[in-house]
Tab-separated table of C-alpha atoms and ligand atoms in Angstrom:
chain	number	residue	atom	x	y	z
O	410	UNK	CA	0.000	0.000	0.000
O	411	UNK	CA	1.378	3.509	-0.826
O	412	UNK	CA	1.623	6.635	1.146
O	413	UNK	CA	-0.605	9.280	0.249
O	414	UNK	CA	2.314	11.793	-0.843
O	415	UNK	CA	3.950	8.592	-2.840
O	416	UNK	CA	0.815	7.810	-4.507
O	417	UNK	CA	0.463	12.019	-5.422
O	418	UNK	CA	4.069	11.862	-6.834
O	419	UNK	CA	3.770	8.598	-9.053
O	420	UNK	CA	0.401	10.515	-10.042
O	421	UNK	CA	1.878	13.587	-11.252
O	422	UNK	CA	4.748	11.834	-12.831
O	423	UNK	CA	2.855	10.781	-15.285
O	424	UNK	CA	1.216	13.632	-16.123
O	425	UNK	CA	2.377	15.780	-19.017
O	426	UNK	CA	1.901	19.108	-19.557
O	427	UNK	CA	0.365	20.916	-22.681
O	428	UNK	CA	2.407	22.407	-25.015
O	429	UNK	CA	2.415	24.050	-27.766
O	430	UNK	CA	0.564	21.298	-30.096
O	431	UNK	CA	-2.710	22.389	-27.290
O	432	UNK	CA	-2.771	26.219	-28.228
O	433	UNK	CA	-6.385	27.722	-29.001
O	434	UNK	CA	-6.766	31.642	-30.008
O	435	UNK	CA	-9.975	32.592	-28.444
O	436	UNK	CA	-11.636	35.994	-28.024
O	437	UNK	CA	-11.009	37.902	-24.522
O	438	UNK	CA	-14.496	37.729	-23.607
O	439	UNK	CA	-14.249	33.938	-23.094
O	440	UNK	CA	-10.865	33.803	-21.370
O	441	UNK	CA	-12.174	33.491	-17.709
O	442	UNK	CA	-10.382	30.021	-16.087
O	443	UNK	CA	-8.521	29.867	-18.916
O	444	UNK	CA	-4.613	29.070	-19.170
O	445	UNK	CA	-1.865	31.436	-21.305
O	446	UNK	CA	-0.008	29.501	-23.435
O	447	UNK	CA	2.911	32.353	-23.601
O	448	UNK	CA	2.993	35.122	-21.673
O	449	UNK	CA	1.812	38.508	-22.626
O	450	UNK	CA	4.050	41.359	-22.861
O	451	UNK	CA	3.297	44.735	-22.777
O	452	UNK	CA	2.151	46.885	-25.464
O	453	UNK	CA	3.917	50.215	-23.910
O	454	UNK	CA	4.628	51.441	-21.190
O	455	UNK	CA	2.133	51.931	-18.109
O	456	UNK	CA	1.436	54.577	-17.305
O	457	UNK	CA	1.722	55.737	-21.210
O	458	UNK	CA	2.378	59.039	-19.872
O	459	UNK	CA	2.652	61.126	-16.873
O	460	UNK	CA	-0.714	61.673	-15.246
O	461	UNK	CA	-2.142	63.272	-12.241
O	462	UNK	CA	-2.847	60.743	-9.058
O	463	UNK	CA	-5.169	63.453	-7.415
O	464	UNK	CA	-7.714	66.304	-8.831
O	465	UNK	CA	-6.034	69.290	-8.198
O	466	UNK	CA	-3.141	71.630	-10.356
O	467	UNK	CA	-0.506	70.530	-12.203
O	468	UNK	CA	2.502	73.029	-11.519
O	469	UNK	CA	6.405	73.775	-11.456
O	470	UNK	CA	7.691	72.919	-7.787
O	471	UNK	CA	10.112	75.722	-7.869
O	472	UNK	CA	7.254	77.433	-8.064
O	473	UNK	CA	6.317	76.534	-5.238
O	474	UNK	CA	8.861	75.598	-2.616
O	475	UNK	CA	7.496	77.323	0.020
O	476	UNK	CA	3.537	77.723	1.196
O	477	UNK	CA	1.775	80.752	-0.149
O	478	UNK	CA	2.876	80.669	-3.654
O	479	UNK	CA	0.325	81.997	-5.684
O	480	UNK	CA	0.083	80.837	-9.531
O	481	UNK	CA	-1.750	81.794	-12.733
O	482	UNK	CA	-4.292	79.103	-13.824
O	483	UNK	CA	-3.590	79.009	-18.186
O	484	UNK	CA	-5.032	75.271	-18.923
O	485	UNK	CA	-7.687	72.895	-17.518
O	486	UNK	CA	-6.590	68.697	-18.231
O	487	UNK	CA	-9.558	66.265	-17.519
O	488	UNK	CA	-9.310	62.723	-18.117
O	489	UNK	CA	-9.230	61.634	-21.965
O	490	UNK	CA	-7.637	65.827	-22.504
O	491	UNK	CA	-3.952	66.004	-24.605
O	492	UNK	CA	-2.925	69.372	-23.238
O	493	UNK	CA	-0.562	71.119	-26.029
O	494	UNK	CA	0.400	74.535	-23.133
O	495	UNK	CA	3.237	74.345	-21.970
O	496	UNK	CA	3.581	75.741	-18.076
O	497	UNK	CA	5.946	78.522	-17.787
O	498	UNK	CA	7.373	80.746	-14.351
O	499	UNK	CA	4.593	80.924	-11.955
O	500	UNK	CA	2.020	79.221	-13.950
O	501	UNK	CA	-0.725	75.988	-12.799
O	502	UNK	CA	-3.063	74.132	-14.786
O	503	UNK	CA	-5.974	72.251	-13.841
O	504	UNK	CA	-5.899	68.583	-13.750
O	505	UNK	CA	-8.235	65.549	-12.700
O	506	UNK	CA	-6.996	61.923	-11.775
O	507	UNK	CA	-5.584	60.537	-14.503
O	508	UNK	CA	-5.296	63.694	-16.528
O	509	UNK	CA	-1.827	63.961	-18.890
O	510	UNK	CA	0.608	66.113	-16.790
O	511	UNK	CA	1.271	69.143	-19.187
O	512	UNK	CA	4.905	69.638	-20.255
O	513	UNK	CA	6.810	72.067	-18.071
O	514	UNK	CA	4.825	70.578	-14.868
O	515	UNK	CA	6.370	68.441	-12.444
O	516	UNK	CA	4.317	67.882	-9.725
O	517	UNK	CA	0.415	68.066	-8.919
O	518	UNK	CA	-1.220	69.931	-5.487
O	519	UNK	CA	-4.109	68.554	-4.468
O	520	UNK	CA	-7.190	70.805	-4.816
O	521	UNK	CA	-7.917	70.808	-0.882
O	522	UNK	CA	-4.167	72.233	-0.414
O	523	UNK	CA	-5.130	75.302	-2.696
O	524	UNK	CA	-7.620	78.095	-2.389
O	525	UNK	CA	-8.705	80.859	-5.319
O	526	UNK	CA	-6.815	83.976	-5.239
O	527	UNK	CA	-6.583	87.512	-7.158
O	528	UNK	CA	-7.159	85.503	-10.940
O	529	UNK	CA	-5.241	82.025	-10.028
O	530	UNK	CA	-4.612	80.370	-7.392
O	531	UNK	CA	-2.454	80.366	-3.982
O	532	UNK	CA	-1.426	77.027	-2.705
O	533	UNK	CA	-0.941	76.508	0.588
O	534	UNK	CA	2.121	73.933	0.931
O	535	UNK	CA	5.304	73.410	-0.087
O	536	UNK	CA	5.556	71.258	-2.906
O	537	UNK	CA	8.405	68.261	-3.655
O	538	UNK	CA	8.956	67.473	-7.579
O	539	UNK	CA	7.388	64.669	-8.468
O	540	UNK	CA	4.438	64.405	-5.815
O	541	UNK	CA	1.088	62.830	-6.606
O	542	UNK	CA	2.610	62.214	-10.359
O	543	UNK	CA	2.197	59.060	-11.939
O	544	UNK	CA	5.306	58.683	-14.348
O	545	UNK	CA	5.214	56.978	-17.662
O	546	UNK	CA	6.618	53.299	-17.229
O	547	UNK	CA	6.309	53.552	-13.568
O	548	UNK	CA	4.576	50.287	-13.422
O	549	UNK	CA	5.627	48.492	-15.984
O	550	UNK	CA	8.140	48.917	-19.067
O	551	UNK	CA	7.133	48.171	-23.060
O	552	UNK	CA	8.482	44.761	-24.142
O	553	UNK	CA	8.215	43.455	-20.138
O	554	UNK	CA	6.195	40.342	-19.293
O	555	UNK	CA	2.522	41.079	-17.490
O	556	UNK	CA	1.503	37.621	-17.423
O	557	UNK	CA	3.838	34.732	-17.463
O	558	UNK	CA	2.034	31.344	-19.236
O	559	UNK	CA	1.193	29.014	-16.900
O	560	UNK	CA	-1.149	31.911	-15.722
O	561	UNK	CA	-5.215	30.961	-14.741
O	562	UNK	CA	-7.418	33.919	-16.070
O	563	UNK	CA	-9.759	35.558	-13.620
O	564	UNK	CA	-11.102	39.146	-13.373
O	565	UNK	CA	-7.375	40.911	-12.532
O	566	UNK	CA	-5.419	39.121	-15.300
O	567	UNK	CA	-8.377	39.571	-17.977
O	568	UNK	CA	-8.380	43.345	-16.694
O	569	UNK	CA	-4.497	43.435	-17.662
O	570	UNK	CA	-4.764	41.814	-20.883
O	571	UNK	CA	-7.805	44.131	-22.134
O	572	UNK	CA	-5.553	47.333	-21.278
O	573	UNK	CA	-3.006	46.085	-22.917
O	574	UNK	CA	-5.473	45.395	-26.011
O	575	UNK	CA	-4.726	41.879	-26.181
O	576	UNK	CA	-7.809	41.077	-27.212
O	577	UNK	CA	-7.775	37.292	-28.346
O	578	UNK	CA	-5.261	35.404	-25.819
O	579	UNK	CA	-3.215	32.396	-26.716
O	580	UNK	CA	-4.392	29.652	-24.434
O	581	UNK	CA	-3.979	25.864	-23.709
O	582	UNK	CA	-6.725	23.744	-24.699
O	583	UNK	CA	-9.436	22.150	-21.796
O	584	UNK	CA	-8.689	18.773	-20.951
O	585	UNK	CA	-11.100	16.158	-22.135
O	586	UNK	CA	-11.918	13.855	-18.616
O	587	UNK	CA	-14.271	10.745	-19.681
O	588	UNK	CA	-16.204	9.601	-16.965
O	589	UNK	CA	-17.894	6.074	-16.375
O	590	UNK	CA	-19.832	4.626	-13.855
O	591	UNK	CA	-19.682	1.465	-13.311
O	592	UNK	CA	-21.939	-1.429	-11.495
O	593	UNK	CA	-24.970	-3.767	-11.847
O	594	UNK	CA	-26.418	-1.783	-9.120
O	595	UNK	CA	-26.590	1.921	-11.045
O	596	UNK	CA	-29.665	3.506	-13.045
O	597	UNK	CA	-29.931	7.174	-14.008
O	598	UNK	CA	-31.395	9.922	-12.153
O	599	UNK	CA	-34.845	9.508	-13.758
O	600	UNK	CA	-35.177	5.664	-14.355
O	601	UNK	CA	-37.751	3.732	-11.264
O	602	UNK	CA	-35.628	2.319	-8.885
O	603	UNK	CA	-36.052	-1.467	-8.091
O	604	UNK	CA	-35.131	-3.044	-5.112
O	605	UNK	CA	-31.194	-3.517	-4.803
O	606	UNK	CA	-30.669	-0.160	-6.963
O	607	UNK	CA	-29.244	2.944	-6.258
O	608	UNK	CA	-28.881	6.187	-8.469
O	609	UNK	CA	-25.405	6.764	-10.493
O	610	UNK	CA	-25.003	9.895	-8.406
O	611	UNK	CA	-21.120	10.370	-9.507
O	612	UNK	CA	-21.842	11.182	-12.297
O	613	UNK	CA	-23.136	14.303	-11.479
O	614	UNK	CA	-20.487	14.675	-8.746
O	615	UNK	CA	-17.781	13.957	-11.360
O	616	UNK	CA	-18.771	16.004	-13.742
O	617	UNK	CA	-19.364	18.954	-11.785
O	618	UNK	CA	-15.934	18.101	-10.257
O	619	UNK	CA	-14.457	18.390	-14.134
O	620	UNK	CA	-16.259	21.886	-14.880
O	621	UNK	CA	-14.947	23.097	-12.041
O	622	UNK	CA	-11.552	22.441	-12.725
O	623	UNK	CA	-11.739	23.889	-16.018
O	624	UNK	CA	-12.179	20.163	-17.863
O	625	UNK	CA	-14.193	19.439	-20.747
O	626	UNK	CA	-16.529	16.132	-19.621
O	627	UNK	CA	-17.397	13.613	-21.471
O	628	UNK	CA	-20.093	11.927	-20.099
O	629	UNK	CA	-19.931	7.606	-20.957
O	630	UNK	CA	-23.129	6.820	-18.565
O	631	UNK	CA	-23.279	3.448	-16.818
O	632	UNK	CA	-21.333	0.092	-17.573
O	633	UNK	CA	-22.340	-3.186	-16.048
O	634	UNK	CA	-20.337	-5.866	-14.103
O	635	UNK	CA	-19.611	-7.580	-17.214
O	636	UNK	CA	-15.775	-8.333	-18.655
O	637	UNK	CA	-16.714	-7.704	-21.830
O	638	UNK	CA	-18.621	-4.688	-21.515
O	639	UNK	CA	-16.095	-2.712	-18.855
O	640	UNK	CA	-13.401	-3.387	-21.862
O	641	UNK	CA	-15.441	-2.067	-24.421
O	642	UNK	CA	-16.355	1.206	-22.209
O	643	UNK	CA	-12.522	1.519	-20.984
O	644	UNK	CA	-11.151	1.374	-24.775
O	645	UNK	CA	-13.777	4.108	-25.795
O	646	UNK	CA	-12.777	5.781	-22.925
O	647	UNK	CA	-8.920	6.131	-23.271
O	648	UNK	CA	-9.499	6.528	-27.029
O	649	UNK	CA	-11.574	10.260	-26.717
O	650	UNK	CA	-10.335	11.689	-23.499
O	651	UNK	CA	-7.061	13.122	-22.017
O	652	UNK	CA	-8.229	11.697	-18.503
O	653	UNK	CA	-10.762	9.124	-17.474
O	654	UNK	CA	-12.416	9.116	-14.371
O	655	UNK	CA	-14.302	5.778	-13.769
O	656	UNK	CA	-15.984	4.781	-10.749
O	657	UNK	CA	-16.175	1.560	-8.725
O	658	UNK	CA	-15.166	-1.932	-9.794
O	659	UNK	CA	-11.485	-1.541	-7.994
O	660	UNK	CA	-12.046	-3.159	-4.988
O	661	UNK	CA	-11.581	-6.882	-4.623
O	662	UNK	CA	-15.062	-8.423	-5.098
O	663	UNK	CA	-15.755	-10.689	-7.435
O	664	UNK	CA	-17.144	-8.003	-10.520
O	665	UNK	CA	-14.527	-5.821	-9.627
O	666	UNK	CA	-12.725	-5.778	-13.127
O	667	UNK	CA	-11.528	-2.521	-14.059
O	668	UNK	CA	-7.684	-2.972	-12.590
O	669	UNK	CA	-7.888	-6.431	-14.747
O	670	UNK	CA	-8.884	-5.147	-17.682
O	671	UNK	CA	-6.809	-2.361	-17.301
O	672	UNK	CA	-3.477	-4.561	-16.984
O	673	UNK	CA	-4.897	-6.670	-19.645
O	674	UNK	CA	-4.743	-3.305	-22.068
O	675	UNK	CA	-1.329	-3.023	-21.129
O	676	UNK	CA	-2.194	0.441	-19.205
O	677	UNK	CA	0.947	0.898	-16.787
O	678	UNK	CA	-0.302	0.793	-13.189
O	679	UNK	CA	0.866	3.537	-11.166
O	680	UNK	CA	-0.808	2.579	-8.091
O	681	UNK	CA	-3.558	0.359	-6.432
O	682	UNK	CA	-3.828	0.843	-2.943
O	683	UNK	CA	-3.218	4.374	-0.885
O	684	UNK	CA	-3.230	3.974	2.841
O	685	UNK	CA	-5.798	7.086	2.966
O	686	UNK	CA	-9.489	6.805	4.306
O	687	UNK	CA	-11.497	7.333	2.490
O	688	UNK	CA	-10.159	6.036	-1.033
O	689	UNK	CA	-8.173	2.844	-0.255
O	690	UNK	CA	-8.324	1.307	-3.852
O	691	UNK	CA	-7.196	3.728	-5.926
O	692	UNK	CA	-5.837	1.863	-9.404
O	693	UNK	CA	-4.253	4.514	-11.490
O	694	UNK	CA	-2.653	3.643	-14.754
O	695	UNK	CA	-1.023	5.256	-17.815
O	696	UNK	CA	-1.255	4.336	-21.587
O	697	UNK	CA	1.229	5.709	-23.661
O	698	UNK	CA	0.490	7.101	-27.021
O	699	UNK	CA	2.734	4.036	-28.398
O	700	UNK	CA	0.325	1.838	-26.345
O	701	UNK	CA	-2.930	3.778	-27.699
O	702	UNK	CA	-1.464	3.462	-31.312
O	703	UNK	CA	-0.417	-0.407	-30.899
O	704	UNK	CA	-4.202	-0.723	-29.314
O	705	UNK	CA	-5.521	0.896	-32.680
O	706	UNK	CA	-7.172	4.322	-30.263
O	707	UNK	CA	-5.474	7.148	-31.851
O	708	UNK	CA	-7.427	8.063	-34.212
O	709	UNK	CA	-6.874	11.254	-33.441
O	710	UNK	CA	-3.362	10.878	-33.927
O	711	UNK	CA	-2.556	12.021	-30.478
O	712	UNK	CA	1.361	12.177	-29.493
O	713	UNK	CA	0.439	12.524	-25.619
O	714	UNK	CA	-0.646	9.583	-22.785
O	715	UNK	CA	-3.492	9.176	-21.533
O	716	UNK	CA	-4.026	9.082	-17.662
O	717	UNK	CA	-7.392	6.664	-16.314
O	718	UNK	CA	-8.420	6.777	-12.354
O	719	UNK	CA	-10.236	4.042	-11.571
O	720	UNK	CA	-11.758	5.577	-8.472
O	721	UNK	CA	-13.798	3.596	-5.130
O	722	UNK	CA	-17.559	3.773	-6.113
O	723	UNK	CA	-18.662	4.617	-2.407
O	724	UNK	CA	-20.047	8.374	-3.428
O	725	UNK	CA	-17.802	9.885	-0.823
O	726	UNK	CA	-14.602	8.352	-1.622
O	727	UNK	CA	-14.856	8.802	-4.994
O	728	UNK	CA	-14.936	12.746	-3.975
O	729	UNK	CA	-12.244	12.623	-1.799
O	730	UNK	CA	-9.836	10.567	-4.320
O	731	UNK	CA	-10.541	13.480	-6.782
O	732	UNK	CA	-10.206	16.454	-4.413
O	733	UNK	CA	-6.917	14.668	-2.860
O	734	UNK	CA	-5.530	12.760	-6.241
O	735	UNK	CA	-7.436	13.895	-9.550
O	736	UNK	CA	-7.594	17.968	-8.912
O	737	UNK	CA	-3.342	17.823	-8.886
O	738	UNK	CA	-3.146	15.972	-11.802
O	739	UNK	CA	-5.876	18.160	-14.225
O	740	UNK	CA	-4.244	21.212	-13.197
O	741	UNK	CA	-0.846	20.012	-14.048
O	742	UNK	CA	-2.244	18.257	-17.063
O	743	UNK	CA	-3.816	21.729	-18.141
O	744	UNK	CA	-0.920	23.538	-17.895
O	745	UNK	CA	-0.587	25.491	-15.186
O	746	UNK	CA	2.112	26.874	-13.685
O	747	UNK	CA	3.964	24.227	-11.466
O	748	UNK	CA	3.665	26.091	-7.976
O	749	UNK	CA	-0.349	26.130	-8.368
O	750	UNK	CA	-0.656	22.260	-8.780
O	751	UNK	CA	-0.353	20.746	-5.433
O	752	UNK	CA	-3.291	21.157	-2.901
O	753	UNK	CA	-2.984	23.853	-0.291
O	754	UNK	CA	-2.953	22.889	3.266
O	755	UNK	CA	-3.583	25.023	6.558
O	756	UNK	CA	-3.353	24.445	9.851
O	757	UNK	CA	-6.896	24.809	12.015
O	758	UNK	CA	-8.156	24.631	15.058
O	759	UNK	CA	-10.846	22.360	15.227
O	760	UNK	CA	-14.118	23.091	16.676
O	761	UNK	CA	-15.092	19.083	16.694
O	762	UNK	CA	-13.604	16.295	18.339
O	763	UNK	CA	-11.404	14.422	15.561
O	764	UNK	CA	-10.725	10.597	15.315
O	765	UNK	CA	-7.443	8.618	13.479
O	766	UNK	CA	-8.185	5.324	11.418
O	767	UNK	CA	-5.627	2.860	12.026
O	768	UNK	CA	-2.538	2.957	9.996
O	769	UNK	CA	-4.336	4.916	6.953
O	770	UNK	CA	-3.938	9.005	6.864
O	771	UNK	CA	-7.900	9.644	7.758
O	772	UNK	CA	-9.317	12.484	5.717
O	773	UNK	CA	-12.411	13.938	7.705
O	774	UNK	CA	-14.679	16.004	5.769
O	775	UNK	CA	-15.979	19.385	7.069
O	776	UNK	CA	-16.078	23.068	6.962
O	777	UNK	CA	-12.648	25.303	6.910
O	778	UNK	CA	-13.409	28.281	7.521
O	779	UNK	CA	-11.540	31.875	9.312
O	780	UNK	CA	-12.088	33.766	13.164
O	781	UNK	CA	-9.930	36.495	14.880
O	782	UNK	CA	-7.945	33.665	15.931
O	783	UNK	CA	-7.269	32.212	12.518
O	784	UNK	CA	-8.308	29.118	10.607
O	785	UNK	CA	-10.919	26.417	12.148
O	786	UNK	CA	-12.876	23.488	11.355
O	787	UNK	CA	-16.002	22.501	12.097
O	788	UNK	CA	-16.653	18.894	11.149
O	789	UNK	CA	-19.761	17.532	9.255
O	790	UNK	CA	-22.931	16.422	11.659
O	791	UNK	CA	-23.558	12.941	12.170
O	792	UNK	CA	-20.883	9.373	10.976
O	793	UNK	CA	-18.141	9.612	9.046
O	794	UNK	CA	-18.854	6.753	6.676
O	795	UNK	CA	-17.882	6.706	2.669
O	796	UNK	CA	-21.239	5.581	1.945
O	797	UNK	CA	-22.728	8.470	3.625
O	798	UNK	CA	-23.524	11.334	1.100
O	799	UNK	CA	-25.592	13.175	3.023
O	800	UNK	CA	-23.077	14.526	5.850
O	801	UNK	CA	-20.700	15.865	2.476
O	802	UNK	CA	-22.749	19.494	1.557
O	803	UNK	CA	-20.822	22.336	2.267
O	804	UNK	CA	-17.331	20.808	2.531
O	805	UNK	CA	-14.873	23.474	2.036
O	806	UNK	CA	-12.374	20.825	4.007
O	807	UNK	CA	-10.440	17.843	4.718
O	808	UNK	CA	-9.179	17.214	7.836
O	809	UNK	CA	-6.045	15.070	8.126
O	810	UNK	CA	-5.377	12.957	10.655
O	811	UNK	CA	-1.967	10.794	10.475
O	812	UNK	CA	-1.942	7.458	9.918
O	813	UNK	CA	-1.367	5.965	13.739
O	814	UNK	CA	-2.497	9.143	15.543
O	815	UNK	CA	-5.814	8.511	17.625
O	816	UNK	CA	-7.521	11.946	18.280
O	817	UNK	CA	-7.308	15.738	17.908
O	818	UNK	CA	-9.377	17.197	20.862
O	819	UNK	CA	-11.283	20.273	20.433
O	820	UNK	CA	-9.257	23.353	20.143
O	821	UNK	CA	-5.859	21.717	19.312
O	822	UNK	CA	-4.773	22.117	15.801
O	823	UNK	CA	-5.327	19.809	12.600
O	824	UNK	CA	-3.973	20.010	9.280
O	825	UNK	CA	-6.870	21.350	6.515
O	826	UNK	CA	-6.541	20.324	3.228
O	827	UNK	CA	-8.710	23.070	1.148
O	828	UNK	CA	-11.312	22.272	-1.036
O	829	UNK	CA	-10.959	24.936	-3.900
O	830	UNK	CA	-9.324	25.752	-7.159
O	831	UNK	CA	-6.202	27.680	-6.578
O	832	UNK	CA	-6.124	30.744	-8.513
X	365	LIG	P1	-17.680	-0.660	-5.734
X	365	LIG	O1	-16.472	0.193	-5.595
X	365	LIG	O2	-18.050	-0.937	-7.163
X	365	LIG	O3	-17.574	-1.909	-4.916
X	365	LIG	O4	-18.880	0.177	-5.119
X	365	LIG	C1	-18.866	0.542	-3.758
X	365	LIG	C2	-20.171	1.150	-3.353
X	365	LIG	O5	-20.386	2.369	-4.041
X	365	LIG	C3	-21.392	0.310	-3.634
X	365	LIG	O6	-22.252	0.389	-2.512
X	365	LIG	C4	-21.992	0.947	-4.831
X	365	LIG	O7	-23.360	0.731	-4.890
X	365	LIG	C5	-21.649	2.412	-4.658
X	365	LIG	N1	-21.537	3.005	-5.974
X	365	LIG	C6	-20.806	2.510	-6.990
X	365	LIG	N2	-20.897	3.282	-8.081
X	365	LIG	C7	-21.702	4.323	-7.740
X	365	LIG	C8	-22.203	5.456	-8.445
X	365	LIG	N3	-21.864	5.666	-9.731
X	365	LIG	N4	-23.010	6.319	-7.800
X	365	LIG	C9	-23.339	6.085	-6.517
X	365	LIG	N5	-22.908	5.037	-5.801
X	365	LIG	C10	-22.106	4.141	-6.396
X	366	LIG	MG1	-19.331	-2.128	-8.132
């Protein structure tokens, strides 16, 4: 049985990158949770020009060096105005925030430091070069990168690229994640249940999992317990997606068959067993695009492996393997930049009484959440069980509690892993 951070590496060793074969041009207006291919570099410079930082005058601070200097008003600069005076001895014009700073000026007074005197102005302080000036370039230089590839796309970076008028972004392509359900047991959300069945419910988990993490899903439905049939599903599985999530059949009952069928496909298994709780049988396995071509699936003509989870089927451990196992390896699949893969982890203090499981790490879902004082968690009401669904709304959290440890009493501290998409 693997460790849970052995089972993570072997994960993301096999996962590979896009590159520049998975570039799409698409307009700005659909970049949000996208990835940059290449970085964007800027346009000009920003500022493009000297501007105001307050409303107020523009003036000459040897004008003005000490309080009481009193100025002739020649210009007015709003925002959007190209001023063409040029400020001479003794002279002020009037600016607003952002407003170009007219030549000869060198510093701005803001309006509440000034008063209206005998036909201009008299300001009331003494004034350094350079104050409340924004100079051109002071932010950023032409040529420099303002977002490195690698980069996620939310509300900031799309901000930055429109100012820059980089309106169509180079970005990497959205993984394609197959997912399959499998079991006897399963019917679909709208089909009579009989006696002995229970809804396919991850599905819906999975795929909502997928859109979340910026995937593309592609939705196989519901394979029975049969050889046959779970090696027809897994070969049109690894032949259309990037990623396949399937769902039960890895534990060691008698129509467990995915891990068989897998090894019988020549799929390289990564791993099998991770002493975690929930999510002991984990089989992940790798098929090389040599594999896919000798198995006659790349009709695509993909160059790239393909990566298949065969994931527990209890509802809850089939969340947990993809919050702990699957969400690393999309985002390093997608592209992202290396130090945003890996889950993020916080210490909390725990609000509910915590208990271990044995030798496996125990992963205790709940609420993370901040006080004054800092992080805490606040486990779900009623049993910890993987087959228990209902207890799972509103995780934000996974408590961790070491293989071998026993308890975490209320108000000591527990290690959170987070429940989010790191931007
Ligand atoms: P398995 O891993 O196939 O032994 O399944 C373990 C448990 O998870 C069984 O109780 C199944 O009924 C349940 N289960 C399996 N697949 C699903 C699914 N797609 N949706 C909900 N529950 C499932
Ligand atoms: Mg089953």
């Amino acid at each position: 049985m693997l460790s849970v951070a052995e089972a993570e590496a072997r994960i993301l060793a096999l996962c590979v990158p896009f590159g520049k074969g998975d570039r799409e041009i698409i307009p700005i207006t659909e970049g949000r949770g996208r990835i940059l291919a290449e970085a964007v570099l800027a346009a000009r410079d920003v500022p493009h020009w000297d501007n105001s930082a307050m409303d107020g005058f523009a003036v000459r601070a040897l004008d003005c060096q000490r309080s009481g200097a009193a100025l002739t008003v020649i210009d007015e600069v709003p925002a959007g105005g190209n001023p063409d005076k040029i400020l001479g001895l003794g002279q002020a014009a009037r600016i607003f925030t952002g407003g170009v700073l007219p030549r000869g000026a060198d510093a701005v007074v803001m309006q509440e430091e000034t008063e209206t005197g005998d036909g201009g102005i008299v300001i009331n302080t003494a004034v350094k070069a350079g104050q409340f000036v924004r100079r051109r370039g002071d932010y950023c230089r032409a040529g420099a990168s303002i977002l490195a590839a690698g980069t996620c796309l939310g509300p900031a970076e799309l901000a930055i690229a429109a100012a820059n008028q980089t309106a169509k972004l180079s970005v990497l392509r959205r993984p394609k994640v197959a997912i399959l359900s499998t079991g006897n047991e399963l019917v679909s959300v709208d089909q009579t249940l009989q006696p002995g069945q229970i809804v396919d419910s991850n599905r819906y988990a999975l795929t909502a999992f997928v859109e979340q993490m910026g995937g593309i899903p592609v939705p196989l439905g519901i394979v029975g317990d049969r050889r046959e049939d779970v090696t027809k599903a897994i070969r049109q599985a690894i032949s259309e997606a990037d990623l396949v999530l399937s769902t039960g059949g890895v534990s060691v009952g008698d129509y467990d068959y995915v891990e068989a069928v897998l090894e019988e496909l020549g799929g390289a298994i990564a791993t099998r067993k991770v002493s975690i709780k929930p999510g002991k049988p984990l089989t992940v396995a790798q098929f090389s695009a040599g594999k896919l071509r000798h198995l006659g699936l790349d009709s695509q003509g993909r160059d790239r492996p393909v990566i298949y989870f065969g994931l527990p089927g209890n509802p809850v451990s089939a969340l947990v393997s993809c919050w702990r196992f699957v969400a690393p390896a999309l985002r390093a699949i997608s592209g992202r930049s290396p130090d945003t893969v890996a889950p993020q982890f916080v210490k909390a203090t725990t609000r509910s009484p915590l208990r271990g499981a044995g030798q496996r790490d125990n992963y205790l879902w709940g609420r993370v959440a901040v006080d004054k004082d800092g992080f805490y968690f606040q486990g779900a009401t009623g049993h910890y069980n993987s087959a228990n669904l209902i207890n799972l709304a509103g995780t934000t959290g996974l408590a961790i509690i070491p293989g071998g440890q026993k308890t975490v009493e209320v108000g000591e501290l527990v290690e959170v892993m987070l429940i989010q998409e790191p931007g």
